[in-house]
PDB file of C-alpha atoms in Angstrom:
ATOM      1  CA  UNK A   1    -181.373  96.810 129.352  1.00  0.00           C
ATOM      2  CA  UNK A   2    -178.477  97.280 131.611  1.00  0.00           C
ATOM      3  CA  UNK A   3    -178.317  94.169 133.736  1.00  0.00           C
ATOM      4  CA  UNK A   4    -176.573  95.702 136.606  1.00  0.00           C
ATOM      5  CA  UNK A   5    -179.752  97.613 138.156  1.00  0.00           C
ATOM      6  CA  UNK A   6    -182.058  94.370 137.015  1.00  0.00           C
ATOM      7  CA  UNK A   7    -182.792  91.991 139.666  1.00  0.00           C
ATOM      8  CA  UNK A   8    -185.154  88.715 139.465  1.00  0.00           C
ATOM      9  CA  UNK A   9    -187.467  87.808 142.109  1.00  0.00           C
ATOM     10  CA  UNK A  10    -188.833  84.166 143.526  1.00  0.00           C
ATOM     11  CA  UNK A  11    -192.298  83.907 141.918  1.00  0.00           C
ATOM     12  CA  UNK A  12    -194.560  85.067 145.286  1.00  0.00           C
ATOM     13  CA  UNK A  13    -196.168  81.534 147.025  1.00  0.00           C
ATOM     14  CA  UNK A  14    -199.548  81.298 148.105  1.00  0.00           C
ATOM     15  CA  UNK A  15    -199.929  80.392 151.968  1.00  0.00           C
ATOM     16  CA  UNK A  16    -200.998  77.220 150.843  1.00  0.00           C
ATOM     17  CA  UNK A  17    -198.301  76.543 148.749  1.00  0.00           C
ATOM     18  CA  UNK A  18    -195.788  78.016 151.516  1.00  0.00           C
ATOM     19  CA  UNK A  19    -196.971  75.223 153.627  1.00  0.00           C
ATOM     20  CA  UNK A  20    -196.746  72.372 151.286  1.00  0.00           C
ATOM     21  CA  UNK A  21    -192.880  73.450 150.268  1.00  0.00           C
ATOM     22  CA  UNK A  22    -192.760  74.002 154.341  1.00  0.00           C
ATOM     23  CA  UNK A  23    -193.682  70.267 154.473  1.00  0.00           C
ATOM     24  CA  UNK A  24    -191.831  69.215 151.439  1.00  0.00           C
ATOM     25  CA  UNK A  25    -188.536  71.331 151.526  1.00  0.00           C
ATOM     26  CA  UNK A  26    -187.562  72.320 155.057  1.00  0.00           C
ATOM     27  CA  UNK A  27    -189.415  68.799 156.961  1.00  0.00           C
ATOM     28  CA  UNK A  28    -191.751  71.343 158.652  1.00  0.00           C
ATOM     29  CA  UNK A  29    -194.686  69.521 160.437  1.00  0.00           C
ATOM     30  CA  UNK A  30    -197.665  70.538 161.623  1.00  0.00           C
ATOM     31  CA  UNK A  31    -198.236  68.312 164.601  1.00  0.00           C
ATOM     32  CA  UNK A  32    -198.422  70.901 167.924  1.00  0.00           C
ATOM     33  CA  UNK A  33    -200.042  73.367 165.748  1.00  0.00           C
ATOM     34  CA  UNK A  34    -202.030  72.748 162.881  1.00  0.00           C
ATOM     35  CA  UNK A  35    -201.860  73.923 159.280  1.00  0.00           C
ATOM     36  CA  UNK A  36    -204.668  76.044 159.260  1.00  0.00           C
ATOM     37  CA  UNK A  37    -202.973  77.666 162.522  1.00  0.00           C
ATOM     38  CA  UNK A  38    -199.994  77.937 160.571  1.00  0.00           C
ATOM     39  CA  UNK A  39    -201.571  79.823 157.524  1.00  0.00           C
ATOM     40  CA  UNK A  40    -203.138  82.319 160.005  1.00  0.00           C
ATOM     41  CA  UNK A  41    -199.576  82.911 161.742  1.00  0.00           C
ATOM     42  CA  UNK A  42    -197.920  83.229 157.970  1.00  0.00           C
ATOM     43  CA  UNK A  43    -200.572  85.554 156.785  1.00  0.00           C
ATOM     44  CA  UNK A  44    -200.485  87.327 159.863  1.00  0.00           C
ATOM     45  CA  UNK A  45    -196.879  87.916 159.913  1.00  0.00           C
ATOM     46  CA  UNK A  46    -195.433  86.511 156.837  1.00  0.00           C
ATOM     47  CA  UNK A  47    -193.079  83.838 155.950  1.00  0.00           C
ATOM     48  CA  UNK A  48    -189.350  85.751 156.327  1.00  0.00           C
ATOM     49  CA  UNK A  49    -190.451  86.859 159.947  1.00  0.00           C
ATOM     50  CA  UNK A  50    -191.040  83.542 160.891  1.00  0.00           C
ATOM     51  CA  UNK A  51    -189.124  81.096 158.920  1.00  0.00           C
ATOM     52  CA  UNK A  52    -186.428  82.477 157.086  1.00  0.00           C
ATOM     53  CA  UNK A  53    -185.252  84.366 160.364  1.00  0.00           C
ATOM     54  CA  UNK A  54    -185.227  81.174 162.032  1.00  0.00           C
ATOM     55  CA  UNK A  55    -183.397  78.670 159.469  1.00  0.00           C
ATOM     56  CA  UNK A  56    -180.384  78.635 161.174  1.00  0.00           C
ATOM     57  CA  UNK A  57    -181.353  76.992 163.932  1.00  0.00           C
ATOM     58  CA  UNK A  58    -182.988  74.475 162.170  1.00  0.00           C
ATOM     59  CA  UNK A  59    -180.831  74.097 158.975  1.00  0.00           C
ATOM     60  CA  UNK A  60    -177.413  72.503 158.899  1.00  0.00           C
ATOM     61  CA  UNK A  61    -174.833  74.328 158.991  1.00  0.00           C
ATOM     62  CA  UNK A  62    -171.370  74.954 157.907  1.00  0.00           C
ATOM     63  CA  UNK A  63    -168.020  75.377 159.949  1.00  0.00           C
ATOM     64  CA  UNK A  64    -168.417  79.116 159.347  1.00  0.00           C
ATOM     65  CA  UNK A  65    -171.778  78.774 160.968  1.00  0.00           C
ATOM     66  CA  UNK A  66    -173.650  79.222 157.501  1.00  0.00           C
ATOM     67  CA  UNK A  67    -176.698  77.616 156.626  1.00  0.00           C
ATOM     68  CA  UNK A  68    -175.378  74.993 154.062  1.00  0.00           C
ATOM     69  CA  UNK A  69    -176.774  74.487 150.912  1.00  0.00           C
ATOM     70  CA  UNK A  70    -176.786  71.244 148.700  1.00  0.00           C
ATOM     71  CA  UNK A  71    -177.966  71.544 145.042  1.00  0.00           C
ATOM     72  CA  UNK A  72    -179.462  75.245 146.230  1.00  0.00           C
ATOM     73  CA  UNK A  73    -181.910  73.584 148.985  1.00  0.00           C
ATOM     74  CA  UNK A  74    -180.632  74.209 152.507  1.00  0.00           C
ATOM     75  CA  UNK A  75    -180.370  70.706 154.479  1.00  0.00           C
ATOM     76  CA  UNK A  76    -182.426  69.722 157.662  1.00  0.00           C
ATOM     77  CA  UNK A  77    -180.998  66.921 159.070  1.00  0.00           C
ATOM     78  CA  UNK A  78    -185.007  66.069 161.454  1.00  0.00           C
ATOM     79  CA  UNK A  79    -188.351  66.948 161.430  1.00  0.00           C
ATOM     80  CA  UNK A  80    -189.612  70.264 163.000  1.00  0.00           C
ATOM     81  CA  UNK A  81    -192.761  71.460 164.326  1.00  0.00           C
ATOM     82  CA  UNK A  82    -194.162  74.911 162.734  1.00  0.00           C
ATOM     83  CA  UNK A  83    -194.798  75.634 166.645  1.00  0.00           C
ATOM     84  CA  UNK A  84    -191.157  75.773 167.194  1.00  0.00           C
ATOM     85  CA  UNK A  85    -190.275  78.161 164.234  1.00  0.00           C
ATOM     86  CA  UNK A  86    -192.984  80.401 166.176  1.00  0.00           C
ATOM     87  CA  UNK A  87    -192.674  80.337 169.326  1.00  0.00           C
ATOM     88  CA  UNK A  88    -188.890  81.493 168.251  1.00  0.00           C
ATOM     89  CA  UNK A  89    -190.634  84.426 166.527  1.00  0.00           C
ATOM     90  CA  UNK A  90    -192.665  84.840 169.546  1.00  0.00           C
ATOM     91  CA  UNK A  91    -190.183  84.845 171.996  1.00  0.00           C
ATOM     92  CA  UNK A  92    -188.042  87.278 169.812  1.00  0.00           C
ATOM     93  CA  UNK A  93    -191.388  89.696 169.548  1.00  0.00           C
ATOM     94  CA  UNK A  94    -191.067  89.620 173.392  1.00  0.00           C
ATOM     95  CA  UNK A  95    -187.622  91.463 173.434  1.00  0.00           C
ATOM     96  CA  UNK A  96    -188.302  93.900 170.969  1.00  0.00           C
ATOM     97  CA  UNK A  97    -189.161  96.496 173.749  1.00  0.00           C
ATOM     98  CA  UNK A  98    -185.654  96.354 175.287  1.00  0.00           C
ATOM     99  CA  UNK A  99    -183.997  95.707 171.890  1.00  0.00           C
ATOM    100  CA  UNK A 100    -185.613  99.267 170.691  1.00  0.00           C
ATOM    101  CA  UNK A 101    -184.989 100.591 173.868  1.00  0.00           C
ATOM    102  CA  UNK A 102    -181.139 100.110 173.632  1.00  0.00           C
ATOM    103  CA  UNK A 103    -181.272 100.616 170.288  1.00  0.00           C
ATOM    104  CA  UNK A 104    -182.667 104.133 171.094  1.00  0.00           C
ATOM    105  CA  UNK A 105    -180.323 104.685 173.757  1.00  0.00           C
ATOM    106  CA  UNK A 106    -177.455 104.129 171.591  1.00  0.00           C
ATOM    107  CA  UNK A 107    -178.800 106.370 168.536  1.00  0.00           C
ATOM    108  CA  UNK A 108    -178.787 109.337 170.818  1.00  0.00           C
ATOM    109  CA  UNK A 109    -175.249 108.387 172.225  1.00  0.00           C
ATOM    110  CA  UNK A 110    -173.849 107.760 168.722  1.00  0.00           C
ATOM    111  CA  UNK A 111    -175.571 111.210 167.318  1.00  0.00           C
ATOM    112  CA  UNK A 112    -174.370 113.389 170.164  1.00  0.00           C
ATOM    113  CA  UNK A 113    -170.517 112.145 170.017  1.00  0.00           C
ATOM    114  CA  UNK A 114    -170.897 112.337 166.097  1.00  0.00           C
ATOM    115  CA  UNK A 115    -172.523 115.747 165.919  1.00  0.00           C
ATOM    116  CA  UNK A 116    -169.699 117.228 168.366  1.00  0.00           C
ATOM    117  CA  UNK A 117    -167.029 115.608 166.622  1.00  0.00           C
ATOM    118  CA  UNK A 118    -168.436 117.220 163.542  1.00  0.00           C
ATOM    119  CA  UNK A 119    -168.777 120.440 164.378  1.00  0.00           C
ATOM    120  CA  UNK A 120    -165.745 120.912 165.881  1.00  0.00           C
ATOM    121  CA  UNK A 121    -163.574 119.312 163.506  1.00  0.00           C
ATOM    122  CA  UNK A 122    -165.289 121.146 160.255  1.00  0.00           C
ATOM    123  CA  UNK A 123    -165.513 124.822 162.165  1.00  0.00           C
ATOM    124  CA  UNK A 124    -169.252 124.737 161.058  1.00  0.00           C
ATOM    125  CA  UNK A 125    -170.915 128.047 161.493  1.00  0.00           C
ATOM    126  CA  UNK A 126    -173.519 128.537 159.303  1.00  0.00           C
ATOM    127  CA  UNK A 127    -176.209 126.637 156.631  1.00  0.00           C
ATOM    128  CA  UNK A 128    -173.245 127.542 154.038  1.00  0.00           C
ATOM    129  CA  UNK A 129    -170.594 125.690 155.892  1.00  0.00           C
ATOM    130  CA  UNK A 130    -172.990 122.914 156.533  1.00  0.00           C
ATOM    131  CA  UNK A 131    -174.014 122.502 152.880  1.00  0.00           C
ATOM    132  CA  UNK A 132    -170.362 122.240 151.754  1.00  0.00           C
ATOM    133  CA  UNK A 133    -169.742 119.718 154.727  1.00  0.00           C
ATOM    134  CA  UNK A 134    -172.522 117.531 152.664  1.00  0.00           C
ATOM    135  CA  UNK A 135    -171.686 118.093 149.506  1.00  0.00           C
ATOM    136  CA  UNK A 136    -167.914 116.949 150.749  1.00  0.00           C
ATOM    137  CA  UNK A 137    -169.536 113.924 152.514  1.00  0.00           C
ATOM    138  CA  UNK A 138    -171.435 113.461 148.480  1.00  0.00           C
ATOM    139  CA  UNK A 139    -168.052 113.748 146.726  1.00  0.00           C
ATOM    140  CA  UNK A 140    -166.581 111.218 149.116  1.00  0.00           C
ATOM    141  CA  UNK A 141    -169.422 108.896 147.947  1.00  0.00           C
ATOM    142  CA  UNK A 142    -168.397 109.215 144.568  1.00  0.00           C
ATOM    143  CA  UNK A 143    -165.157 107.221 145.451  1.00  0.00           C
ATOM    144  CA  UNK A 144    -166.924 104.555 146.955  1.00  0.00           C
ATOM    145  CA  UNK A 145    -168.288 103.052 143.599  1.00  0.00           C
ATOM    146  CA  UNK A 146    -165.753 100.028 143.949  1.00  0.00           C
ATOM    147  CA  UNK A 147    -167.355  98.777 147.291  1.00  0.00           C
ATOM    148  CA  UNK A 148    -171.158  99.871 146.639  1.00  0.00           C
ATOM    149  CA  UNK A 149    -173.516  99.449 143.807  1.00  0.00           C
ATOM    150  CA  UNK A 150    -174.805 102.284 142.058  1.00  0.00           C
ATOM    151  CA  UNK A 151    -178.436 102.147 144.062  1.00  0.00           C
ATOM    152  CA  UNK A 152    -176.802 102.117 147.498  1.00  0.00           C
ATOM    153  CA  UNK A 153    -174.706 105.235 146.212  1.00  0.00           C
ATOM    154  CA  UNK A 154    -177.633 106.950 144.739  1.00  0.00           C
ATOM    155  CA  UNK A 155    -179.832 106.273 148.208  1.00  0.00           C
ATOM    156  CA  UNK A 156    -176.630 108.112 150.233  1.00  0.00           C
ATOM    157  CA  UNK A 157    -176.710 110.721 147.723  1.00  0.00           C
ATOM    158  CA  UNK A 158    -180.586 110.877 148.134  1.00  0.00           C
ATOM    159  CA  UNK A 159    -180.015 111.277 151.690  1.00  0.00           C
ATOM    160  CA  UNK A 160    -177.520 113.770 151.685  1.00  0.00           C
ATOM    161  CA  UNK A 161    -180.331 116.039 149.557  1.00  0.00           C
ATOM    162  CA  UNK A 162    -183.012 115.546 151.791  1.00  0.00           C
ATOM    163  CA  UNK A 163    -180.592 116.875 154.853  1.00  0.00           C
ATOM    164  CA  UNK A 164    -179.798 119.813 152.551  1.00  0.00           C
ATOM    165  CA  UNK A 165    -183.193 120.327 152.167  1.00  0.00           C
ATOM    166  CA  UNK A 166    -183.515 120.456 155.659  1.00  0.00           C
ATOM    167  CA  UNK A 167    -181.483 122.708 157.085  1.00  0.00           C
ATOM    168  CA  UNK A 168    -183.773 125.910 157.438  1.00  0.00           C
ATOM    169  CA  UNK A 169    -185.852 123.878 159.728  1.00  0.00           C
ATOM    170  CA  UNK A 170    -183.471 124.285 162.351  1.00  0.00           C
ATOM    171  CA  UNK A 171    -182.155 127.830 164.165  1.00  0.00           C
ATOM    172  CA  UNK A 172    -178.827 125.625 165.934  1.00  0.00           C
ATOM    173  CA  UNK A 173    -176.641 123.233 163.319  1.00  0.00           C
ATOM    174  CA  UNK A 174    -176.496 121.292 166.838  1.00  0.00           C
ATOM    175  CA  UNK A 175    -179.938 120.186 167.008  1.00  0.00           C
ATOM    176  CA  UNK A 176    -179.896 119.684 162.902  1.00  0.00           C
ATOM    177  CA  UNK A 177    -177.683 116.830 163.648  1.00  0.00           C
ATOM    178  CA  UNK A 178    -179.087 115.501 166.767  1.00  0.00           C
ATOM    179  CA  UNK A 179    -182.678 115.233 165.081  1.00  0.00           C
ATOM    180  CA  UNK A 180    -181.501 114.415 161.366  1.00  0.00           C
TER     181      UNK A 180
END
């Protein structure tokens, strides 16, 4: 087997294990809310939403701002309540409206100025034009096999197939690119 497209994964944690190595590993404490509260909040929304996104203000850190690791385990210098870890989550949940929102606002920016700049720069006419422009934009991928592995080129490659695939849903190459 080719070890380059093989990757290992952490054996999976039960809640109630995730709590104990919580406890044990990253001085978690279930003081302001309890550990069967906790278990419902980590089944509910899962361990990397509410932890892992969090260690970094919790875990020491580095002078480039890293979380620092000693012997593989991250270091937390005190005690921390699971409460804090979520209402961090929480609070972040709160924003997501006007995170998406600009997020939104600048997809639609970013599309329009990138669609125009297309368009006019590569003279495209028709679906012929356009299907060359991708399968220039697939050849240029090709040359990026230093910088990317194989998967992330063959998901940009994927992607430029399904937009091929695509065209002849749309009468203007304008709103291909603005929807796409």
């Amino acid at each position: 087997m080719d070890n380059s497209d093989y990757q290992q994964y952490k054996i999976a944690k039960t809640i109630s294990e995730q709590i104990e190595y919580l406890n044990k590993n990253k001085r978690v404490q279930f003081d302001c809310m309890d550990k069967d509260t906790a278990k419902d909040k980590l089944l509910e929304y899962n361990y990397i939403h509410i932890i892992t996104s969090f260690k970094h203000k919790f875990a020491k850190l580095n002078e480039n701002k890293e979380v620092e690791k000693v012997n593989g385990n991250h270091v937390y210098e005190r005690d921390v309540d699971f409460n804090e870890y979520y209402s961090l989550f929480r609070d972040e949940r709160k924003r997501y409206p006007t995170i998406i929102s600009n997020i939104l606002d600048f997809e639609i920016h970013f599309k329009t100025i990138t669609a125009y700049h297309i368009l006019i720069s590569n003279d495209i006419r028709d679906s012929n034009q356009l299907q060359l422009f991708l399968d220039s934009l697939r050849l240029q991928f090709s040359f990026l096999e230093l910088r990317y592995t194989k998967t992330r080129i063959s998901h940009m490659n994927n992607h430029i197939d399904s937009l091929k695939k695509d065209i002849f849903k749309y009468a203007n190459v304008y709103c291909f690119f603005l929807i796409e």
